[in-house]
XYZ file of C-alpha atoms in Angstrom:
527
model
C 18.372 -38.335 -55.710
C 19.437 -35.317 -58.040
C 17.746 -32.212 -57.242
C 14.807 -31.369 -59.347
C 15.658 -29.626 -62.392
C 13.548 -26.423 -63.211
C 14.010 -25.526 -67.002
C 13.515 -22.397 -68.419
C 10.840 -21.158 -69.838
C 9.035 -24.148 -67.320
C 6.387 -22.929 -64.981
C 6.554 -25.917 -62.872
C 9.663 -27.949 -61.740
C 10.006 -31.865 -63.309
C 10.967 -35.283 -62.281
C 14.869 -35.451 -62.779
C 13.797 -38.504 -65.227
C 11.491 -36.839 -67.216
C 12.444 -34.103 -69.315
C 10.052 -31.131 -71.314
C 9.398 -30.799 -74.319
C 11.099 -28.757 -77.017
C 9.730 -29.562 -80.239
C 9.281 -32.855 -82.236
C 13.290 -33.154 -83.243
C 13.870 -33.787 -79.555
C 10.969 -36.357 -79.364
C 12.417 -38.321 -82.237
C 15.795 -37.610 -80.165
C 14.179 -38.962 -76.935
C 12.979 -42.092 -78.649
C 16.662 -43.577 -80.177
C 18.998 -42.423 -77.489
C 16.722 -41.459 -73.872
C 16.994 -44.279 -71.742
C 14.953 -42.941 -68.764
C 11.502 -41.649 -67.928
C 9.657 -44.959 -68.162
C 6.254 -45.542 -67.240
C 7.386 -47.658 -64.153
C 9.079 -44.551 -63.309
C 6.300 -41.604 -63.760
C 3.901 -44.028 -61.623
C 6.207 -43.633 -58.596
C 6.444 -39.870 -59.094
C 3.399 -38.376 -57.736
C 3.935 -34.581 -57.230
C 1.407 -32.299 -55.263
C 0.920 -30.452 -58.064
C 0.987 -30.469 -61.886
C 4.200 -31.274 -63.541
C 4.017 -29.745 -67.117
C 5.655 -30.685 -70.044
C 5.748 -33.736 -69.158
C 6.878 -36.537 -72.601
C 6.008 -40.074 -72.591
C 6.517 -42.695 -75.226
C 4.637 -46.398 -74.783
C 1.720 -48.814 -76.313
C -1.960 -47.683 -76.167
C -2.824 -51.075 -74.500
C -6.838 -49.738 -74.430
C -9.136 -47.410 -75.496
C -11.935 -45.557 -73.769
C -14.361 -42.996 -75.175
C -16.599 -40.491 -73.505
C -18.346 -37.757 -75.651
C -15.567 -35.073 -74.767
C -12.406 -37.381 -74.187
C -10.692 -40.019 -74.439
C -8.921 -42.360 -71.664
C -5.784 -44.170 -72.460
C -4.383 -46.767 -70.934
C -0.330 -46.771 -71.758
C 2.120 -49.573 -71.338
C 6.182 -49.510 -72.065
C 6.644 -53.305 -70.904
C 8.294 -51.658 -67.340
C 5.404 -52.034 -64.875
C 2.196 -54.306 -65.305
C 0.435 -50.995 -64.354
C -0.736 -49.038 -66.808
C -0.699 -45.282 -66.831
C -4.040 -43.488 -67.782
C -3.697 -40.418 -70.173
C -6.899 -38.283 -70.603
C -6.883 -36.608 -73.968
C -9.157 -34.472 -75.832
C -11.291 -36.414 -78.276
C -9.491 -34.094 -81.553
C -6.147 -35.242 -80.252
C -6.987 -39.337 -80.894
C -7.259 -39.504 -84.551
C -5.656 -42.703 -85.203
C -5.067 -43.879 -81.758
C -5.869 -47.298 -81.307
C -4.966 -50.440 -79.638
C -1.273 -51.297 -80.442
C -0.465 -48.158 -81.410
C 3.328 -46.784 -80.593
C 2.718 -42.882 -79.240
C 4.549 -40.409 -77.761
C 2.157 -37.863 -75.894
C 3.159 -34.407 -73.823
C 1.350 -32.848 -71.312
C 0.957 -32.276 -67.454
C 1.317 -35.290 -64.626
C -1.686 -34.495 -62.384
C -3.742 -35.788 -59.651
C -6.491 -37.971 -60.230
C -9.743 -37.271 -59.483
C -10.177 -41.211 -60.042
C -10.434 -44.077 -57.425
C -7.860 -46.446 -60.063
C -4.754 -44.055 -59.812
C -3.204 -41.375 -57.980
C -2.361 -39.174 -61.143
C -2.678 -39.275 -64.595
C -0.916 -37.258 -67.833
C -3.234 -34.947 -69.011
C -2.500 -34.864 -72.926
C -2.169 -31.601 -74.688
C -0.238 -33.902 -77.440
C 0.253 -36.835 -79.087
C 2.569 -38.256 -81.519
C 1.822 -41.587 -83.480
C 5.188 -43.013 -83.692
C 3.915 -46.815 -85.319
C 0.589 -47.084 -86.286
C -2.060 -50.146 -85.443
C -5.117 -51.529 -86.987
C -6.925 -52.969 -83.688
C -9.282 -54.920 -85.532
C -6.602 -57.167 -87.087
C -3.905 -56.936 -83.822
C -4.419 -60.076 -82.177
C -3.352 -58.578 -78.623
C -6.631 -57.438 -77.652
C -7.891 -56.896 -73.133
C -9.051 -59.978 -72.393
C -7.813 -62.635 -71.099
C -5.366 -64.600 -73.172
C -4.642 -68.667 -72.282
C -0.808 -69.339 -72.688
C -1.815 -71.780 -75.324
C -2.984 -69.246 -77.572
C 0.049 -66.702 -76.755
C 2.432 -69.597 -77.503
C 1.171 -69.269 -81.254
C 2.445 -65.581 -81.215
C 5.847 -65.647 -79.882
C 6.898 -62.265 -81.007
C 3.793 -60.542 -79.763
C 3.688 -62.034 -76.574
C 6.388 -60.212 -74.816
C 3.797 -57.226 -74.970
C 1.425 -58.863 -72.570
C 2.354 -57.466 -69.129
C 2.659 -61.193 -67.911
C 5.361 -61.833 -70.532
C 6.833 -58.573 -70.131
C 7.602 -58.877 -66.267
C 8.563 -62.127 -67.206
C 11.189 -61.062 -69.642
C 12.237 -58.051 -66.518
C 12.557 -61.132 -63.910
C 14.726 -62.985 -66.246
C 16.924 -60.003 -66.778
C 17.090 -59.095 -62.812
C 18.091 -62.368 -62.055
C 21.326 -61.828 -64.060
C 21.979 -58.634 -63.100
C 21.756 -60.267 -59.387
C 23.751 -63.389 -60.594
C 26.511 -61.501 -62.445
C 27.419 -59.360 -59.136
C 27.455 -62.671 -57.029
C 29.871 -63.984 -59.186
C 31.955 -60.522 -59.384
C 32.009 -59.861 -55.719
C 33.371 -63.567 -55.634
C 35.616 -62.979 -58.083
C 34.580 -65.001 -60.731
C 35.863 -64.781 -64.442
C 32.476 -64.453 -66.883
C 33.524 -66.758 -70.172
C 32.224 -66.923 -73.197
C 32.419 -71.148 -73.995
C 31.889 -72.237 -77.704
C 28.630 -73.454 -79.281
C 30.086 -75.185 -81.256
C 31.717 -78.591 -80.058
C 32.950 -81.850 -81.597
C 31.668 -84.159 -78.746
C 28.761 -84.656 -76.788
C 29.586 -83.334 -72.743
C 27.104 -85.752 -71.308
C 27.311 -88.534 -73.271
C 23.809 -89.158 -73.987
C 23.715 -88.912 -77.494
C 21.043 -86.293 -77.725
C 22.485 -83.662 -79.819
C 22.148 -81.764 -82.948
C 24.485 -82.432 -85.750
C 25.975 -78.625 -87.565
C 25.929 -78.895 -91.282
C 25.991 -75.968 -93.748
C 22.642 -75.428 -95.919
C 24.756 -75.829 -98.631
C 26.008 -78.983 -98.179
C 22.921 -80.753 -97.294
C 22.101 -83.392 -100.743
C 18.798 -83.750 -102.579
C 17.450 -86.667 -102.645
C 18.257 -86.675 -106.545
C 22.174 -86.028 -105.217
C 22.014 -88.122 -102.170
C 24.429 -90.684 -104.017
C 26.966 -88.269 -104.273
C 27.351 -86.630 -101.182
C 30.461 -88.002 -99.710
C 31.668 -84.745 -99.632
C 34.321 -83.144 -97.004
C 32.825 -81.970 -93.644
C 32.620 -78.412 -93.480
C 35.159 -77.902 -90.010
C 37.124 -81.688 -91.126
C 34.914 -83.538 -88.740
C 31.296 -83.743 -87.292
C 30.076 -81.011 -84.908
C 27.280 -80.287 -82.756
C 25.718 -77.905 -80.572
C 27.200 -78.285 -76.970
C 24.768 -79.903 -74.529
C 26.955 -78.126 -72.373
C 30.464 -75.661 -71.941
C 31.385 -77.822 -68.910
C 34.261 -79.016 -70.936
C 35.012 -75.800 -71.737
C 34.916 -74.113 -68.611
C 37.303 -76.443 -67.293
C 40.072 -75.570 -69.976
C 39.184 -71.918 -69.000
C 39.282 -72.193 -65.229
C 42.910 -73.627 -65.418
C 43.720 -70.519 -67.480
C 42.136 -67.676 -65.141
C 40.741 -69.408 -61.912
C 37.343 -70.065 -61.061
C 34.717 -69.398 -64.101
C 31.091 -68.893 -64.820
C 28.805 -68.601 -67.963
C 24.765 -68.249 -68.515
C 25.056 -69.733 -71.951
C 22.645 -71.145 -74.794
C 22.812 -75.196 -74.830
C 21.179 -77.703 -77.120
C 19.234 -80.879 -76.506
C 17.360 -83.033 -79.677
C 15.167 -84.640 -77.007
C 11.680 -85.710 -78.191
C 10.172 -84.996 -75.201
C 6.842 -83.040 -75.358
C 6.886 -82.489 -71.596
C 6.738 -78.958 -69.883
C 10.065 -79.465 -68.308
C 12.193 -79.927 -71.725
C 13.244 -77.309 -74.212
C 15.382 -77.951 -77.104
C 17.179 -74.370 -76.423
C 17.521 -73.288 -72.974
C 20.292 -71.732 -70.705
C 22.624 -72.937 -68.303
C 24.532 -71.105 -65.273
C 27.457 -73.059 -64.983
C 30.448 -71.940 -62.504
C 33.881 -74.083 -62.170
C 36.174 -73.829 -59.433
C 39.847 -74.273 -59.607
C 42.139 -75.762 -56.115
C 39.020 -77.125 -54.673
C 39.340 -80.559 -52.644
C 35.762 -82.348 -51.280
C 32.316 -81.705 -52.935
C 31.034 -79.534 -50.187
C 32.735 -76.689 -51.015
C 30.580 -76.936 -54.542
C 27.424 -77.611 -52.992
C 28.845 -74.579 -50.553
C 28.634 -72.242 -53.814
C 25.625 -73.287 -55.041
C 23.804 -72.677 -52.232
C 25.236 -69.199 -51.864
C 24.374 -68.403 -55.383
C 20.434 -69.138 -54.918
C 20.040 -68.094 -51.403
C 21.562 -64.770 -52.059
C 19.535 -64.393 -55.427
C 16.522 -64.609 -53.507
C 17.477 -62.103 -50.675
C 18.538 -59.901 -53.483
C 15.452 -60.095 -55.229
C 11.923 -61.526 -53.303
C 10.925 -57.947 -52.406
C 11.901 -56.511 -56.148
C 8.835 -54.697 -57.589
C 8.691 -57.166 -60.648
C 7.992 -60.422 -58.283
C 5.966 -58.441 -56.068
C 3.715 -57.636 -59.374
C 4.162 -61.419 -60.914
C 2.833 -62.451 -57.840
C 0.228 -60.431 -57.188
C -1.743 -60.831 -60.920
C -5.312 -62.102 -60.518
C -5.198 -64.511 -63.330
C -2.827 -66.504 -61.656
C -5.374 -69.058 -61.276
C -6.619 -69.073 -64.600
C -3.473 -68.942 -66.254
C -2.625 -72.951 -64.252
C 0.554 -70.776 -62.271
C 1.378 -71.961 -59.144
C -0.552 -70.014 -56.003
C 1.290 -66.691 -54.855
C 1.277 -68.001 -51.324
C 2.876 -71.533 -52.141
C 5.554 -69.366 -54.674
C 6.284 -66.506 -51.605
C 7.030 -70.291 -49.363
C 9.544 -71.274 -52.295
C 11.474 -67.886 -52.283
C 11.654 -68.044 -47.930
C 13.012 -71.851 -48.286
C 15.894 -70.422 -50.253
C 16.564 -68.139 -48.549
C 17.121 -70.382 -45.165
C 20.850 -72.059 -44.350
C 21.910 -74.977 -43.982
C 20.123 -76.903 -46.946
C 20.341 -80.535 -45.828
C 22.356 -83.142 -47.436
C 21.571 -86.757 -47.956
C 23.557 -89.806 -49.561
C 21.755 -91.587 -52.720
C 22.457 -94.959 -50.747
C 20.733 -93.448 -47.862
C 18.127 -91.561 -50.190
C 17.715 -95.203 -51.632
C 16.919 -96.588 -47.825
C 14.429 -93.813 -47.410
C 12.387 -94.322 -50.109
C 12.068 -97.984 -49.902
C 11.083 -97.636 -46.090
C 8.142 -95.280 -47.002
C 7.406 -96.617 -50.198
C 3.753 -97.004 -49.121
C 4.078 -93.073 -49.751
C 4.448 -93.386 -53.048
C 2.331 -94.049 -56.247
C 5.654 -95.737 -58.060
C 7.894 -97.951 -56.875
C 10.754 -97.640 -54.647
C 13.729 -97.545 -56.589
C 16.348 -100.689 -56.217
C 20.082 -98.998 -55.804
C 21.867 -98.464 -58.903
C 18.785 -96.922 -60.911
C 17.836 -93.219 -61.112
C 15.526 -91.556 -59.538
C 12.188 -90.609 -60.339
C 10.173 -87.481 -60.767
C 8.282 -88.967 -57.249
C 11.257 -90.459 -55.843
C 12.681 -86.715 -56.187
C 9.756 -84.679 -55.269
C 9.073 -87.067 -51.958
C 12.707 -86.401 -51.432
C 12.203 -82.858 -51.059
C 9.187 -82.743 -48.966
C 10.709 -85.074 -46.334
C 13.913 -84.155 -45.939
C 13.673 -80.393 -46.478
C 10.394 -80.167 -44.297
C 8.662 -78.964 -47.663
C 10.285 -75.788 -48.006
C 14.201 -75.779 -48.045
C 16.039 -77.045 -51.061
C 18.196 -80.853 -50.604
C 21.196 -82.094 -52.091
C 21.327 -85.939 -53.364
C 24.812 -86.933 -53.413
C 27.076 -89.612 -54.197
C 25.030 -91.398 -57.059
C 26.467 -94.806 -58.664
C 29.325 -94.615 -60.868
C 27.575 -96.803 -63.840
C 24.239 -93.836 -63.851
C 26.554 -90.779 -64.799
C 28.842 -88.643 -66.541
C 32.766 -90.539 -67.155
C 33.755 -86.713 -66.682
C 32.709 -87.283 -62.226
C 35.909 -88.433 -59.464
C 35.626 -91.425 -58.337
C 34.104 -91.723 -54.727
C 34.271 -94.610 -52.085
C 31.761 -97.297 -52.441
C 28.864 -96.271 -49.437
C 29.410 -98.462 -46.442
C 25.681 -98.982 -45.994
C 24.202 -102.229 -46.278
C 20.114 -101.968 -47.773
C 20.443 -104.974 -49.819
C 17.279 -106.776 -49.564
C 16.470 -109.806 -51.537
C 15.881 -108.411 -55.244
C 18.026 -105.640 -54.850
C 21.442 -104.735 -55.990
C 23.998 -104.132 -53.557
C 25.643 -100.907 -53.503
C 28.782 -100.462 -55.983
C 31.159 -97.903 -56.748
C 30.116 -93.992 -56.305
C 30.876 -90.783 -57.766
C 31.619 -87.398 -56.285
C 28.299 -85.338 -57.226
C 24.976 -84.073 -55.948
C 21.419 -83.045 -57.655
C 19.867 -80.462 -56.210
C 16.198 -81.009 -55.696
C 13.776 -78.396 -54.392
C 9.783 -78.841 -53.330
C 7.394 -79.591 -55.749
C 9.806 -78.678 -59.047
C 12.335 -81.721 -58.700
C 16.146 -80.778 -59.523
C 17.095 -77.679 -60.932
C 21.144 -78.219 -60.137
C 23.520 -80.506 -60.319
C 27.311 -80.305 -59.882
C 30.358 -82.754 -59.280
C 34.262 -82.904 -58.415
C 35.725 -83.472 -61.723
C 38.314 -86.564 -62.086
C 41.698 -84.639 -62.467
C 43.733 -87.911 -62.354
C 44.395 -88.836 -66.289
C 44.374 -92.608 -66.073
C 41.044 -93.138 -63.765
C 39.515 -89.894 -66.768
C 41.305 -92.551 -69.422
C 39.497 -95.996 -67.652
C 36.422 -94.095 -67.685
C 36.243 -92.684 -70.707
C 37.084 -96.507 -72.509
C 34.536 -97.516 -70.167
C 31.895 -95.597 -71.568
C 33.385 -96.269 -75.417
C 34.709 -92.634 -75.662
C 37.915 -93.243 -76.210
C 40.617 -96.597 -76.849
C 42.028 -98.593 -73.934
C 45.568 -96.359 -73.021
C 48.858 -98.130 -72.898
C 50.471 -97.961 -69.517
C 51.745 -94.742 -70.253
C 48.066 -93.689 -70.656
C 48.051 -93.171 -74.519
C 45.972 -93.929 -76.541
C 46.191 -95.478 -80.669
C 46.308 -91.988 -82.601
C 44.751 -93.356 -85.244
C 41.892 -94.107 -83.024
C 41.951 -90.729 -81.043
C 38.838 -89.910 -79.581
C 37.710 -86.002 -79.800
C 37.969 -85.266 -76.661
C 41.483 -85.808 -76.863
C 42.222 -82.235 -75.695
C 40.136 -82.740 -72.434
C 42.432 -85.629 -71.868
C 44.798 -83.128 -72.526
C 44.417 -80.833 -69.541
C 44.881 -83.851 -66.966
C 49.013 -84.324 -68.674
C 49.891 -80.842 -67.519
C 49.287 -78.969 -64.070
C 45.491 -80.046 -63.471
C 44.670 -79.524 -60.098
C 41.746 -80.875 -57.967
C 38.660 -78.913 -58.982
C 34.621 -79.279 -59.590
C 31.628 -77.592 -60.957
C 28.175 -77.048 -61.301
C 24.877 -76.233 -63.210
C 21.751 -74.627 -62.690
C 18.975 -74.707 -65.566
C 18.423 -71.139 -65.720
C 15.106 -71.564 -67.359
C 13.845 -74.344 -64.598
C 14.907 -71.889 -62.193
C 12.798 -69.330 -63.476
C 9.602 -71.004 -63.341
C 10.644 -72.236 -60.092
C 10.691 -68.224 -58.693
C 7.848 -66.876 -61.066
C 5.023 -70.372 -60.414
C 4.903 -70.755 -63.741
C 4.427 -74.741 -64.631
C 5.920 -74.446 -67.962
C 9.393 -73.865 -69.538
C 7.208 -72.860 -72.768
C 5.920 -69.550 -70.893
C 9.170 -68.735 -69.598
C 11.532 -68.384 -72.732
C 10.694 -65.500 -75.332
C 11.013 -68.074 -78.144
C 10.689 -71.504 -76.849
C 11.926 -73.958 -79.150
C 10.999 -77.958 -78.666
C 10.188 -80.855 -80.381
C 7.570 -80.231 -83.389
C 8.128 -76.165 -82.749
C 10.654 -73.820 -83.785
C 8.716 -70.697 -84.469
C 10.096 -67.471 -85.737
């Protein structure tokens, strides 16, 4: 730490991070360009003695009045504590719930049981007014219902504020794995002309001012706006293959776009994806190898940060519906374990048939995805309820044309009304207790005329000659993917993590909706 500075004219020596008081230039100085001295900060301090001058800025998140005084409670969105400033009552005029102040004085110890010092106020500065009869943020308790009707005012709670300062620790944390690693951050396009998983679920870009009336609808066989139909990318996977045969192995926390009518806490419209591709790489584990280093050592970096020790310790956690701090601590320790354990979808298959007793659903028959249940049993059983497990090695015919090729599984479950296993593919899900997947990765097919066979198989592109070419006039747009496989593309594979799945994951909270600042789903695109 820097030594403590003792300014002139000063008769006590401040916190390095929170300078005096000059005059009200400086304060209006402070507030556009001084990134230190926040609250979080001047709770931590706790001098002996008096610390004068001391300059604050925050949010008046309550009001108390005794004949003489007045006791603030102050909130900057840094710390779920608040920090009390006592004031004289002539001091207050205008002060009021919501207001923005910035208030000088001395950092003292309390003579209360709540806090170990308080700012004494000798001024204060109303920076942006409040009317606290109309501000809807009042203290009480708020349900997340409610909150989710006032997405640009929630962030000031101090649940959505620490979630907002989890979020953003999480990538600081994530962007130095990936550095140390030496990982290239890209920036993939939006943008795309094809849809990455095939699915079909994706929004369609047009320009306002080319979308007809219903008086002009007969005439609107005009020109597309880029020559051809776009969308939103349901994901840069594409893309980060193109960029990890340019620069090596890639990552990107990007925005991606689903037009799923699902009204489910699990599905967003707009959420974020970590995804990470690796160039020269031969057999899936060394994906699943990455993956696994990328969450365990997020959690080492981060289970004893002050913003989940504070998420977790809130005593509305109950009333809010999060999950209990004791069952969220067990989900950051199972992380943090090695050796996450692996199991085949054939074998996965076998498992859940044997114990389908277990179950509420039925067992599913091989060649058919898996269940919420199927998961969730999954990942109590084989990861003893606390460690995360990979599901790999799913049918061909259930995913993306974009997955290698595997062996067919040598296991034999077939029992009568159930499909033999078929043809695999080189992938894995990664499921984890109680949330179901929040990963999923595979080898990519770098051979062009399996990519070709696959992609015709799927009807995204024509059947190729023998020279694996395709009709030009019936090109498909993902032409330039095809592309990559004609020149120099070596073995390589990938992955993605649901950044926003994650994050309820580590926080307990059961709903995408409460995680995002401005959630956007079917039937809701506020603000």
């Amino acid at each position: 730490m820097r030594p403590i500075a003792v300014l002139k004219g000063a008769s006590r020596s401040i916190h390095p991070n929170f300078r005096t008081s000059y005059g009200c230039h400086l304060a209006r100085r402070y507030l556009s360009q001084n990134t230190n001295g926040q609250i979080a900060q001047l709770l931590d301090w706790k001098p002996d003695s008096a610390a004068k001058n001391v300059v604050i800025n925050g949010y008046v998140r309550s009001l108390s009045k005794t004949k003489q005084h007045r006791f603030i409670s102050l909130g900057d969105g840094s710390s779920s504590r608040s920090l009390q400033a006592v004031a004289p009552r002539e001091l207050t005029d205008g002060v009021s719930v919501g207001t923005a102040v910035c208030i000088t004085g001395s950092w003292e110890p309390s003579l209360g049981a709540l806090q170990s010092h308080e700012l004494h106020a000798e001024k204060i500065e109303i920076v942006g007014p409040s009317n606290a009869k109309t501000y809807p943020i009042q203290k009480k308790f708020h349900t997340p219902e409610f909150l989710r009707t006032l997405p640009h005012l929630r962030p000031r709670t101090t649940l959505n504020s620490g979630l907002l300062r989890l979020r953003s620790q999480v990538i600081v944390s994530l962007t130095n794995f990936f550095a140390k690693h030496h990982f290239t951050q890209t920036h993939p396009p939006i943008l795309t002309s094809s849809d990455c998983e095939g699915a079909g679920e994706v929004f369609k870009i047009t320009p306002a001012t080319e979308i007809p009336s219903t008086s002009s609808i007969k005439n609107c066989n005009q020109p597309e706006y880029f020559g051809s139909t776009k969308y939103l990318t349901v994901s840069t996977q594409l893309h980060l293959e193109a960029l990890a045969l340019g620069v090596g192995n890639v990552w990107t926390l990007s925005p991606v776009f689903r037009a799923e009518k699902s009204d489910t806490s699990r599905h967003l419209s707009e959420f974020y994806m970590l995804e990470a591709e690796i160039s020269f790489v031969e057999e899936l584990g060394s994906v699943m190898d990455l993956a696994e280093a990328v969450l365990r050592t997020l959690s080492i970096d981060l289970s004893e940060s002050a913003v989940v020790q504070e998420l977790a310790s809130r005593r509305d956690r109950e009333e809010m519906g999060y999950v209990s701090n004791d069952r969220v601590k067990q989900r950051w320790e199972g992380l943090k374990q090695d050796s996450w354990p692996r199991i085949t979808y054939t074998d996965a298959v076998a498992l859940l048939q044997d114990k389908a007793g277990l179950m509420e659903c039925k067992p599913p028959v091989w060649g058919e995805g898996l269940q919420a249940e199927h998961e969730k049993f999954l990942a109590e059983y084989v990861g003893g309820g606390s460690k995360p497990v990979f599901v790999v090695n799913y049918p061909q015919d259930i995913k993306a044309f974009y997955m290698r090729a595997g062996q067919p599984p040598s296991t034999n479950i077939t029992k009568p009304g159930h499909t033999a296993p078929r043809a695999t593919v080189d992938c894995f899900d990664l499921l984890v207790p109680e949330f179901c997947e929040i990963a999923g990765g595979s080898m990519r097919e770098h051979r062009l005329e399996p990519l070709l066979a696959a992609m015709y198989k799927q009807g995204l592109a024509s059947n190729p000659n023998a020279e694996g070419q395709v009709d030009n006039q019936k090109a498909s747009p993902l032409e330039w993917y095809t592309d990559l496989r004609r020149w120099g593309c070596p073995p390589h594979g990938g992955f993605g993590i649901g950044f926003d799945r994650l994050l309820c994951y580590l926080s307990g909270v059961p709903t995408v909706r409460d995680i995002v600042a401005f959630p956007r789903y079917f039937g809701r695109c506020d603000c």
